[in-house]
PDB file of C-alpha atoms in Angstrom:
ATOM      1  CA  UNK A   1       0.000   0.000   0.000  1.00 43.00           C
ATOM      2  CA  UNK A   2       3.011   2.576  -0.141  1.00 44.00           C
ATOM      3  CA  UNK A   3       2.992   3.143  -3.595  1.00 46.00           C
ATOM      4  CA  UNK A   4      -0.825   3.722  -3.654  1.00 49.00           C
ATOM      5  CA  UNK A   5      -1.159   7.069  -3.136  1.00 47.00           C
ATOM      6  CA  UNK A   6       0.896   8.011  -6.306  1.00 47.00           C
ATOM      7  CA  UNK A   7      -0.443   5.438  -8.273  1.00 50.00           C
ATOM      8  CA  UNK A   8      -4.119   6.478  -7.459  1.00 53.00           C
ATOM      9  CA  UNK A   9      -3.008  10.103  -8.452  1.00 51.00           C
ATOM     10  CA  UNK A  10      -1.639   9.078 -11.929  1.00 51.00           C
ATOM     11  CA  UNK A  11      -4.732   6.582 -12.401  1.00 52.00           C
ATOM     12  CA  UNK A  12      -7.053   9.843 -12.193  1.00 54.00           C
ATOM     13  CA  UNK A  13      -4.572  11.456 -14.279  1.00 52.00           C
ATOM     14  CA  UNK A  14      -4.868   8.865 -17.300  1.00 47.00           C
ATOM     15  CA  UNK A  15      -9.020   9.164 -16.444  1.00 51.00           C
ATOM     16  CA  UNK A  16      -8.915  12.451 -18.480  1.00 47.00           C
ATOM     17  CA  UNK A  17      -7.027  11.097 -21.199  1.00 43.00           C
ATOM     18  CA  UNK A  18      -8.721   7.593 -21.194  1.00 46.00           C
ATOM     19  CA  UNK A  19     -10.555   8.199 -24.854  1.00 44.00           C
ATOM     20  CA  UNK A  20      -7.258   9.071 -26.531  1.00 42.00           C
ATOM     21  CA  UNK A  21      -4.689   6.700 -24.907  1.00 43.00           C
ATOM     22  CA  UNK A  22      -6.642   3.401 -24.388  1.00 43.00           C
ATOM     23  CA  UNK A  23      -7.341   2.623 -28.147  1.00 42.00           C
ATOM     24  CA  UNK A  24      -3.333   3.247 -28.214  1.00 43.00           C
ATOM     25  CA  UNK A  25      -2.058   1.534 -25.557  1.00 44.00           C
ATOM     26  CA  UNK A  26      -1.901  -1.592 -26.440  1.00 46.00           C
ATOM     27  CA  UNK A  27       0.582  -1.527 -29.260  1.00 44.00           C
ATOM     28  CA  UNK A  28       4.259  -1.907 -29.347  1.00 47.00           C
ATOM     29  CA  UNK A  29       6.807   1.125 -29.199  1.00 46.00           C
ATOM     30  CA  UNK A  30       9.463  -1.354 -29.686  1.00 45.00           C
ATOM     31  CA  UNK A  31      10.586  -4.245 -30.347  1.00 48.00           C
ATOM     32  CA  UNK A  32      13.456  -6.221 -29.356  1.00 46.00           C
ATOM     33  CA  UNK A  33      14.821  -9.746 -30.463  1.00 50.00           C
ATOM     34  CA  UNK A  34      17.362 -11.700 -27.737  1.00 47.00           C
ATOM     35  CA  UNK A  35      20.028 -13.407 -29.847  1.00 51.00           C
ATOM     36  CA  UNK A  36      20.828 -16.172 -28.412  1.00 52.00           C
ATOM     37  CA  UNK A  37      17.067 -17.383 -27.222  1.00 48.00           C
ATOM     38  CA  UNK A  38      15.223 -15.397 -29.844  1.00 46.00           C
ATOM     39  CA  UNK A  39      12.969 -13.733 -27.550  1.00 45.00           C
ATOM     40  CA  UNK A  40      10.879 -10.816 -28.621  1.00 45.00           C
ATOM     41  CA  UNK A  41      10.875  -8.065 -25.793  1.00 42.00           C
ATOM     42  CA  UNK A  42       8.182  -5.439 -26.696  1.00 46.00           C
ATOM     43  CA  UNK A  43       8.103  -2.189 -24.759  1.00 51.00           C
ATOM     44  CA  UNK A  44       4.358  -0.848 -24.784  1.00 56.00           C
ATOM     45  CA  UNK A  45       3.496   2.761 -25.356  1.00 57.00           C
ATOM     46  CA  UNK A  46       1.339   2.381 -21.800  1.00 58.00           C
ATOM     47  CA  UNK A  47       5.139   2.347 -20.167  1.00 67.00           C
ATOM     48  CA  UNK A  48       5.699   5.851 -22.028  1.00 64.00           C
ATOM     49  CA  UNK A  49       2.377   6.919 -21.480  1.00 63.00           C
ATOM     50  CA  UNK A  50       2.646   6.687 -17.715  1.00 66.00           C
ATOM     51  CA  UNK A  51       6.098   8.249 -17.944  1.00 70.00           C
ATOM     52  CA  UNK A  52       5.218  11.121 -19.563  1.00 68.00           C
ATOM     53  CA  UNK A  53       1.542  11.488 -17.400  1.00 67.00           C
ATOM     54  CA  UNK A  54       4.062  11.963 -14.441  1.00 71.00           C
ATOM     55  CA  UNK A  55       4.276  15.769 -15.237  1.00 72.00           C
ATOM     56  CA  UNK A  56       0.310  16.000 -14.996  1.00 71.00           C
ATOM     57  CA  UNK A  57       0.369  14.957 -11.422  1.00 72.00           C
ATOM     58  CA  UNK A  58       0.310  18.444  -9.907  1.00 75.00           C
ATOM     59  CA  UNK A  59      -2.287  19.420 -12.153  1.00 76.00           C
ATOM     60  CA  UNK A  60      -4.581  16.865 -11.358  1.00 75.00           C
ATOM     61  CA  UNK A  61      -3.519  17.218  -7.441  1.00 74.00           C
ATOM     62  CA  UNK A  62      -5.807  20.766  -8.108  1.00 77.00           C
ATOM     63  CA  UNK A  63      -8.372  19.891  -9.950  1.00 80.00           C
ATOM     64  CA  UNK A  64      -9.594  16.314  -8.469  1.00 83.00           C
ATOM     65  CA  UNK A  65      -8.760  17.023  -4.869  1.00 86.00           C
ATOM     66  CA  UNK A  66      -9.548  18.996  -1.999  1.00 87.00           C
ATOM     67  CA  UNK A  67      -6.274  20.904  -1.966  1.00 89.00           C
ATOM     68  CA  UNK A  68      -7.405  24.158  -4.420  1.00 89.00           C
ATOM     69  CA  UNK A  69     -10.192  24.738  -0.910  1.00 91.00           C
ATOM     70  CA  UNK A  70      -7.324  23.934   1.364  1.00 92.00           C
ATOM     71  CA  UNK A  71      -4.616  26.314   0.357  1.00 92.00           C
ATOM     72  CA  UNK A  72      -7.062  29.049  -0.952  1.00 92.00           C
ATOM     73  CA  UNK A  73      -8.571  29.119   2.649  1.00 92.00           C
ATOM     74  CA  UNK A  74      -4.830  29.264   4.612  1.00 92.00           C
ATOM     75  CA  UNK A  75      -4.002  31.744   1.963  1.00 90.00           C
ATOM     76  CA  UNK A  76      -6.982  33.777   2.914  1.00 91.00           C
ATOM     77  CA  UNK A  77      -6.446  33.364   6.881  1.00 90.00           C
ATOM     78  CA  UNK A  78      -3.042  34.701   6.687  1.00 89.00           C
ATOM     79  CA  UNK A  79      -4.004  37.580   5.344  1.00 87.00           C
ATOM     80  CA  UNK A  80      -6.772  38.106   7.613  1.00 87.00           C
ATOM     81  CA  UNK A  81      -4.257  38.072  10.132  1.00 86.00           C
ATOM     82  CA  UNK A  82      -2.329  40.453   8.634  1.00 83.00           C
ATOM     83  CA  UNK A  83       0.923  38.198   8.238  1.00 80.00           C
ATOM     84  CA  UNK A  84       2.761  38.270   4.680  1.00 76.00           C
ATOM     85  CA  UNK A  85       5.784  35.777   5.146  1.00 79.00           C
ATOM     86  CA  UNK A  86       4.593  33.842   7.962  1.00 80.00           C
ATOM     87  CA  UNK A  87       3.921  31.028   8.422  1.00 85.00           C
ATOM     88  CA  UNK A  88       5.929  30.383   4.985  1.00 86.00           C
ATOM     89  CA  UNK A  89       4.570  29.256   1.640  1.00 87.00           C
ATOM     90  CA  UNK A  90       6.332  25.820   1.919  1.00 90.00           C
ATOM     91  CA  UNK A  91       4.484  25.544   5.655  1.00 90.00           C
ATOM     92  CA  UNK A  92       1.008  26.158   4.070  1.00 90.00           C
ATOM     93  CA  UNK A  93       1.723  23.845   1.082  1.00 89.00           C
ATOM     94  CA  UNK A  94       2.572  21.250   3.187  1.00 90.00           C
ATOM     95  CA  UNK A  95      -0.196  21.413   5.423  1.00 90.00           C
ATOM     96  CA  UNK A  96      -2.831  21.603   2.902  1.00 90.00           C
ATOM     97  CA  UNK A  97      -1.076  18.735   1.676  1.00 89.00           C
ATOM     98  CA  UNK A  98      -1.387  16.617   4.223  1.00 89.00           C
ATOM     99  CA  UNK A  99      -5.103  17.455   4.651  1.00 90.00           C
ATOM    100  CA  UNK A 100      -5.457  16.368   1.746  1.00 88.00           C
ATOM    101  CA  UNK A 101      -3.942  12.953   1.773  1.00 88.00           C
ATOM    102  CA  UNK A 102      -6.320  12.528   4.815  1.00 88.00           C
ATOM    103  CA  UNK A 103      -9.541  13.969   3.004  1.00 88.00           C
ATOM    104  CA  UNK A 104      -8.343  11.636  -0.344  1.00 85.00           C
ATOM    105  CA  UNK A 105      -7.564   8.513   1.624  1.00 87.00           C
ATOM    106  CA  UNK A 106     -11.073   6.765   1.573  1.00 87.00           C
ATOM    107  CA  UNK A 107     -10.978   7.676  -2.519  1.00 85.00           C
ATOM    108  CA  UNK A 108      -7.188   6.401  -2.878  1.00 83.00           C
ATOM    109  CA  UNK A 109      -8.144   3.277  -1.514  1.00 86.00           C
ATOM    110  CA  UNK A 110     -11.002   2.342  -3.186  1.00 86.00           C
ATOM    111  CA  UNK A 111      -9.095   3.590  -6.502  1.00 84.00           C
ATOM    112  CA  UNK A 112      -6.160   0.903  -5.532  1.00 83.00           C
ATOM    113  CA  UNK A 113      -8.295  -2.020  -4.474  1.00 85.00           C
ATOM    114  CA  UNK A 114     -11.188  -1.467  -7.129  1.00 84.00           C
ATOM    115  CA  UNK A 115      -8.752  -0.924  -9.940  1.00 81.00           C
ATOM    116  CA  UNK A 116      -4.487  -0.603  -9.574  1.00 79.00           C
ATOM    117  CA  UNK A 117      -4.805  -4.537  -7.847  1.00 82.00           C
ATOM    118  CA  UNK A 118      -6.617  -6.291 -10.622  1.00 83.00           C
ATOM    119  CA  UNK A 119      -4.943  -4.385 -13.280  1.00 77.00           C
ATOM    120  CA  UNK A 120      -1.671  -4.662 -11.829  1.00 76.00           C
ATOM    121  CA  UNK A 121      -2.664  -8.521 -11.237  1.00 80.00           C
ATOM    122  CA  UNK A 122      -3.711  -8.521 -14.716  1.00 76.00           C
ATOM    123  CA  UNK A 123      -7.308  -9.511 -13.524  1.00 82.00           C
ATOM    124  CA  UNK A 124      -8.353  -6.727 -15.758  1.00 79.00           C
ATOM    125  CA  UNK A 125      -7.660  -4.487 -18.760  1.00 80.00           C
ATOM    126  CA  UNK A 126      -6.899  -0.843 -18.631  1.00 73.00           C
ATOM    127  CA  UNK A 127     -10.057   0.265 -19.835  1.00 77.00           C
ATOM    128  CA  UNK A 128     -11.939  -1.504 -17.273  1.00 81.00           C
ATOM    129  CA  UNK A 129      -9.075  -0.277 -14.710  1.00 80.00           C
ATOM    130  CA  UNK A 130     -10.427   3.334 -16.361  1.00 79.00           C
ATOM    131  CA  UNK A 131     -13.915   2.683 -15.436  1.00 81.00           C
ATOM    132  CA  UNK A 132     -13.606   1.130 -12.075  1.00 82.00           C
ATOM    133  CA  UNK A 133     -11.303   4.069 -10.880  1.00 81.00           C
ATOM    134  CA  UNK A 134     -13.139   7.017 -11.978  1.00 81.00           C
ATOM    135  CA  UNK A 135     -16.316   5.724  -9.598  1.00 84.00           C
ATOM    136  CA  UNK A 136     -14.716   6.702  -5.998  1.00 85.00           C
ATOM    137  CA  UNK A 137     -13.630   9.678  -7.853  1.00 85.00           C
ATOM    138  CA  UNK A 138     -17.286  10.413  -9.473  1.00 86.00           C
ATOM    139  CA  UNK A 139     -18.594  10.251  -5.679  1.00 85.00           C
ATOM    140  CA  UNK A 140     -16.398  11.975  -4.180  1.00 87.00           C
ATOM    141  CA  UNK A 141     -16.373  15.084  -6.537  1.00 87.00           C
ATOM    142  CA  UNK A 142     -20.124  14.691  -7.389  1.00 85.00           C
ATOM    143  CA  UNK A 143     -21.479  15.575  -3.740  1.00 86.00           C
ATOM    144  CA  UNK A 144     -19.044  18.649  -3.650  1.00 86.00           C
ATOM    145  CA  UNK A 145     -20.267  20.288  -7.097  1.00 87.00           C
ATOM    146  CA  UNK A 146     -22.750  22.718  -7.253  1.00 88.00           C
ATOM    147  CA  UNK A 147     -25.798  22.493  -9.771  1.00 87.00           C
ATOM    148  CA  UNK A 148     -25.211  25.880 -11.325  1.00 87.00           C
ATOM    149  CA  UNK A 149     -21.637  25.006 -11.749  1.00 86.00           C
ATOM    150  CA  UNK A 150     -22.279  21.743 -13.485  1.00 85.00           C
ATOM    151  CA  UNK A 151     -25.127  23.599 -15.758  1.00 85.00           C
ATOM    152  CA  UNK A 152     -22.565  26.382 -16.182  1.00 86.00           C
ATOM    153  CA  UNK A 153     -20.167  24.103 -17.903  1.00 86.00           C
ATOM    154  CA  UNK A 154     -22.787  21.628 -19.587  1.00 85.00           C
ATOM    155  CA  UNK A 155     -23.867  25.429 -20.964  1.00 86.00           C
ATOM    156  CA  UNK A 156     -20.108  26.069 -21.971  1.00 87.00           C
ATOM    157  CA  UNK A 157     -19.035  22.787 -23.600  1.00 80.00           C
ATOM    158  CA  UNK A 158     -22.650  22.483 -25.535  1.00 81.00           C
ATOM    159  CA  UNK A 159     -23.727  18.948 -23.682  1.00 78.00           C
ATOM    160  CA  UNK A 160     -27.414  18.532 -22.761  1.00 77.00           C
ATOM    161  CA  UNK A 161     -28.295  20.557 -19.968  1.00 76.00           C
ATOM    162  CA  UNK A 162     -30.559  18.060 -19.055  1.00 77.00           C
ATOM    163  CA  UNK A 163     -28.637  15.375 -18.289  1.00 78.00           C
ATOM    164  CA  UNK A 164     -28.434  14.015 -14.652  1.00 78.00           C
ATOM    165  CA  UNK A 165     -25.519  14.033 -12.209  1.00 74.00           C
ATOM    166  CA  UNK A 166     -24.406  10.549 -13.357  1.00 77.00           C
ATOM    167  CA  UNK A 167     -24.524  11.409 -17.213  1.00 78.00           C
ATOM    168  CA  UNK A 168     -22.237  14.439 -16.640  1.00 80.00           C
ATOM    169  CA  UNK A 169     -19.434  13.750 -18.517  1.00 83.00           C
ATOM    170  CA  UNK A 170     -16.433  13.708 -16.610  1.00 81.00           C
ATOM    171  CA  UNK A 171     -14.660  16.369 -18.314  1.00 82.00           C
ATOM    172  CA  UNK A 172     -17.233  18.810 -17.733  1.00 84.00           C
ATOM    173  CA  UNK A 173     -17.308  17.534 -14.167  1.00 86.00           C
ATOM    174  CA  UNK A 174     -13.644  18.530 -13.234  1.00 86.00           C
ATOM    175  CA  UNK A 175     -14.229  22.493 -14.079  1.00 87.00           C
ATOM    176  CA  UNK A 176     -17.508  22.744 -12.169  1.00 89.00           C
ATOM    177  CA  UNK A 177     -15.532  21.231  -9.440  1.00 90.00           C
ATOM    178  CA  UNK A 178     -13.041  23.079  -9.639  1.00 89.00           C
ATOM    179  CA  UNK A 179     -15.451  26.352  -9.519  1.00 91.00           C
ATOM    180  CA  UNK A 180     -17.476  24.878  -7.121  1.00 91.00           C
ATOM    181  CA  UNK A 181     -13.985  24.724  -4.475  1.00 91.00           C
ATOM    182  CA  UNK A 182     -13.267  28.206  -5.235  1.00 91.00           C
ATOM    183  CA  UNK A 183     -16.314  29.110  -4.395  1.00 92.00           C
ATOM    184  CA  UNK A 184     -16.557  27.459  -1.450  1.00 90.00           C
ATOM    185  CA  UNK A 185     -12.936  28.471  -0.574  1.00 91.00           C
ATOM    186  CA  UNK A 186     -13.637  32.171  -0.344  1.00 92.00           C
ATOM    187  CA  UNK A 187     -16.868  31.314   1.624  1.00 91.00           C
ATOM    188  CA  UNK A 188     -15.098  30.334   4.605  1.00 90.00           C
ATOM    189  CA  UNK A 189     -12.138  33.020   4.018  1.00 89.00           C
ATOM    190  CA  UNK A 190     -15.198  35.872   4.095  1.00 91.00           C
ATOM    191  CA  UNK A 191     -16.027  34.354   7.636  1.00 90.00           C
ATOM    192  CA  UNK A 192     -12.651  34.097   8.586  1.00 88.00           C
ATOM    193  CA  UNK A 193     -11.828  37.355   8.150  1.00 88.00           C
ATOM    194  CA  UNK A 194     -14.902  39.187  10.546  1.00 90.00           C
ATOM    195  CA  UNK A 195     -13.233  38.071  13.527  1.00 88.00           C
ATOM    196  CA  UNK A 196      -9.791  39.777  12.502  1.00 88.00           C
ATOM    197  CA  UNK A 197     -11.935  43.063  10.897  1.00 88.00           C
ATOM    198  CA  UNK A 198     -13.632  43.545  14.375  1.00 89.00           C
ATOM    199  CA  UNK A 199     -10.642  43.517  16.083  1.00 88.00           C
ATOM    200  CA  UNK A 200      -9.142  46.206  13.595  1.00 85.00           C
ATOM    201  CA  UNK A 201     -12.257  48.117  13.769  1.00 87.00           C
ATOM    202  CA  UNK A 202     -12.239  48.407  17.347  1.00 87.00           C
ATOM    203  CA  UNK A 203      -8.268  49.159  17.588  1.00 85.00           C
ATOM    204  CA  UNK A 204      -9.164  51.592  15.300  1.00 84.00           C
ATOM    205  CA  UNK A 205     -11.837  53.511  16.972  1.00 85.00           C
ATOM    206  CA  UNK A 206      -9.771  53.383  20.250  1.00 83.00           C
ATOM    207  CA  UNK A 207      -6.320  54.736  18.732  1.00 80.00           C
ATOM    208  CA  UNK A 208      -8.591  57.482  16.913  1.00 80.00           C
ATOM    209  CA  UNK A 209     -10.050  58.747  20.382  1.00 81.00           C
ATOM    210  CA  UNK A 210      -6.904  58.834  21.844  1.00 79.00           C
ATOM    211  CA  UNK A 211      -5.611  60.929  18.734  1.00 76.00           C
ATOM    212  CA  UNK A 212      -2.938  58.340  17.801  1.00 73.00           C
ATOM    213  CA  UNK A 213      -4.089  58.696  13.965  1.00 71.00           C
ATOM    214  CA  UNK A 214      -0.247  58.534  12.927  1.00 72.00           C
ATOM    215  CA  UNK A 215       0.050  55.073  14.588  1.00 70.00           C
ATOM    216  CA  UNK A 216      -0.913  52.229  12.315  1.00 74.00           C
ATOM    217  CA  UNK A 217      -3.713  50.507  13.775  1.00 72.00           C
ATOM    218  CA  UNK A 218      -2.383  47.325  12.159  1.00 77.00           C
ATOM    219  CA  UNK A 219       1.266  47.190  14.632  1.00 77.00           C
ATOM    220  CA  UNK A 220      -1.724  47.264  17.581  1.00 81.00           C
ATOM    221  CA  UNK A 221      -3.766  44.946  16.307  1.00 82.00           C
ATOM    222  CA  UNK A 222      -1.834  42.323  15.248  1.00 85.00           C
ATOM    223  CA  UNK A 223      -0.638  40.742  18.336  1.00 85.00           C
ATOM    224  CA  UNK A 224      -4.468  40.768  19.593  1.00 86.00           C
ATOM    225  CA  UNK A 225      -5.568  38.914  16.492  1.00 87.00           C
ATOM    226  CA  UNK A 226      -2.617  36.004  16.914  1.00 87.00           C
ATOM    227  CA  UNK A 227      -3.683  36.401  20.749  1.00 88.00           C
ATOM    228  CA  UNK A 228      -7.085  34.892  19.856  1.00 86.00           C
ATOM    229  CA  UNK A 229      -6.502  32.957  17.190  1.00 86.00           C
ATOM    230  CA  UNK A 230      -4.098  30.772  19.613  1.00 87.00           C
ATOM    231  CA  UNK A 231      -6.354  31.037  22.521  1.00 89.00           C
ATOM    232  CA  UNK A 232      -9.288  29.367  20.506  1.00 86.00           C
ATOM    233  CA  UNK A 233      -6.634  26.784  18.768  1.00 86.00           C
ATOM    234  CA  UNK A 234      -7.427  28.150  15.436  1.00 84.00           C
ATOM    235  CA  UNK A 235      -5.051  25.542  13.303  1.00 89.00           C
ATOM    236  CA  UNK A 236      -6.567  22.910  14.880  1.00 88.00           C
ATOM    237  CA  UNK A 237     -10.239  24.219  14.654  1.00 88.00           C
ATOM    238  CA  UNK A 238      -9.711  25.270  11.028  1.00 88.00           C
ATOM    239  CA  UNK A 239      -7.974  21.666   9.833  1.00 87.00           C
ATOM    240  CA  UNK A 240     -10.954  20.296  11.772  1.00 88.00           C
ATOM    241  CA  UNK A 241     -13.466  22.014  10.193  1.00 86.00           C
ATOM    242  CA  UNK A 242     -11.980  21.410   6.545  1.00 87.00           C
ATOM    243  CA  UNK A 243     -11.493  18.313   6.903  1.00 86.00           C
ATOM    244  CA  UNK A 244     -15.238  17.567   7.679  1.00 84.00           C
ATOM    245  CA  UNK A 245     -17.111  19.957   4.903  1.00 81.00           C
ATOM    246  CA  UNK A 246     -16.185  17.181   2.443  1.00 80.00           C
ATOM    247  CA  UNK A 247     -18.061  14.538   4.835  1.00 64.00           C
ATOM    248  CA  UNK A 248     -20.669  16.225   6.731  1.00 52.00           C
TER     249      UNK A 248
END
């Protein structure tokens, strides 16, 4: 189970690909002949293909998992806080990250028992390994869509705009997804950020009184603002509360 993770990530890669590559996959890039034994040695153009998909990996780390919410939302919070370096890029990357690995675990397994194991036990073909794999993946996007997203795209790519959630073609699934995150993303940043805009508010109003107007209100409030966010364990409240949107 170690290497499931990245296989599950370059299975959903070759999902959006799947109508090109599996009519091709199955022939020979090359062919060799042993000497001695006369054995033919054929390397298949799946071997490439997977090769190659490995540079698609961070794209579809965006677009088919909850990271693009994840990092969007820490991106927002730190600047709620007021902070610009800290905590670091590579600290936020990480973390959302993680979150996701936890948030895509349930949909990496099923991806690796349902399809990686046959195929790689050659119970299966790679088409079927296609099919099986983009199920977990259908349910796990399909509950975190939006409607109007979905119909947005159907509208953009010229499908039927009455077809149901299952007919969606998985293409025009990803996008709407994608929006759908975004949207979602700068939901919980907008209520993220009262808490912090009260606090400059009312350092604000109290510096102004005092007739401090020359003093930034933002060296005063800061401290205050990481004050409270510790107090009411913020990173921990925040992963929490991530992590369950997906599942509640």
């Amino acid at each position: 189970m170690g290497r499931s993770p990245l296989l599950a990530l370059l299975l959903m890669t070759l999902l959006l690909l799947a109508p090109s590559a599996s009519a091709e996959l199955s022939l020979p890039l090359l062919n060799l002949t042993d000497g001695d034994s006369n054995q033919q040695i054929s390397i298949k153009l799946e071997i490439l293909a997977l090769m190659t998909l490995l540079s698609l990996l961070p794209a579809m780390l965006l677009m088919l998992t909850s990271f693009t919410r994840i990092i969007v939302v820490l991106a927002i919070l730190r600047q709620a806080i007021g902070l610009q370096q800290s905590p670091p890029n590579k600290v936020l990357v990480g973390l959302a990250l993680v979150l996701t690995l936890c948030i895509m675990r349930p949909v990496g397994t099923a991806i690796y028992t349902d399809a990686i194991a046959p195929y790689d036990q050659e119970q299966i073909n790679f088409t079927e390994a296609l099919s099986r794999a983009e199920v977990p993946l259908r349910d796990f996007i399909q509950p975190n869509t939006r409607r109007s997203d979905v119909e947005q795209m159907l509208r953009i790519s010229g499908e039927d705009m009455t077809l149901q959630d299952d007919q969606v073609p998985f293409l025009v699934l990803i996008p709407a997804f994608v929006l759908s995150e975004l949207k979602s993303a700068f939901q919980i940043g907008f209520l993220l950020f009262l808490p912090f805009l009260i606090i400059d508010l009312i350092v604000a109003s109290v510096l102004m009184s005092m007739g401090m107007m020359m003093l930034s209100p933002l060296v005063i409030s800061l401290p205050f603002k990481l004050m409270v966010f510790v107090l009411v364990d913020g990173w921990s409240m925040l992963s929490a509360t991530l992590t369950a949107s997906y599942w509640s």
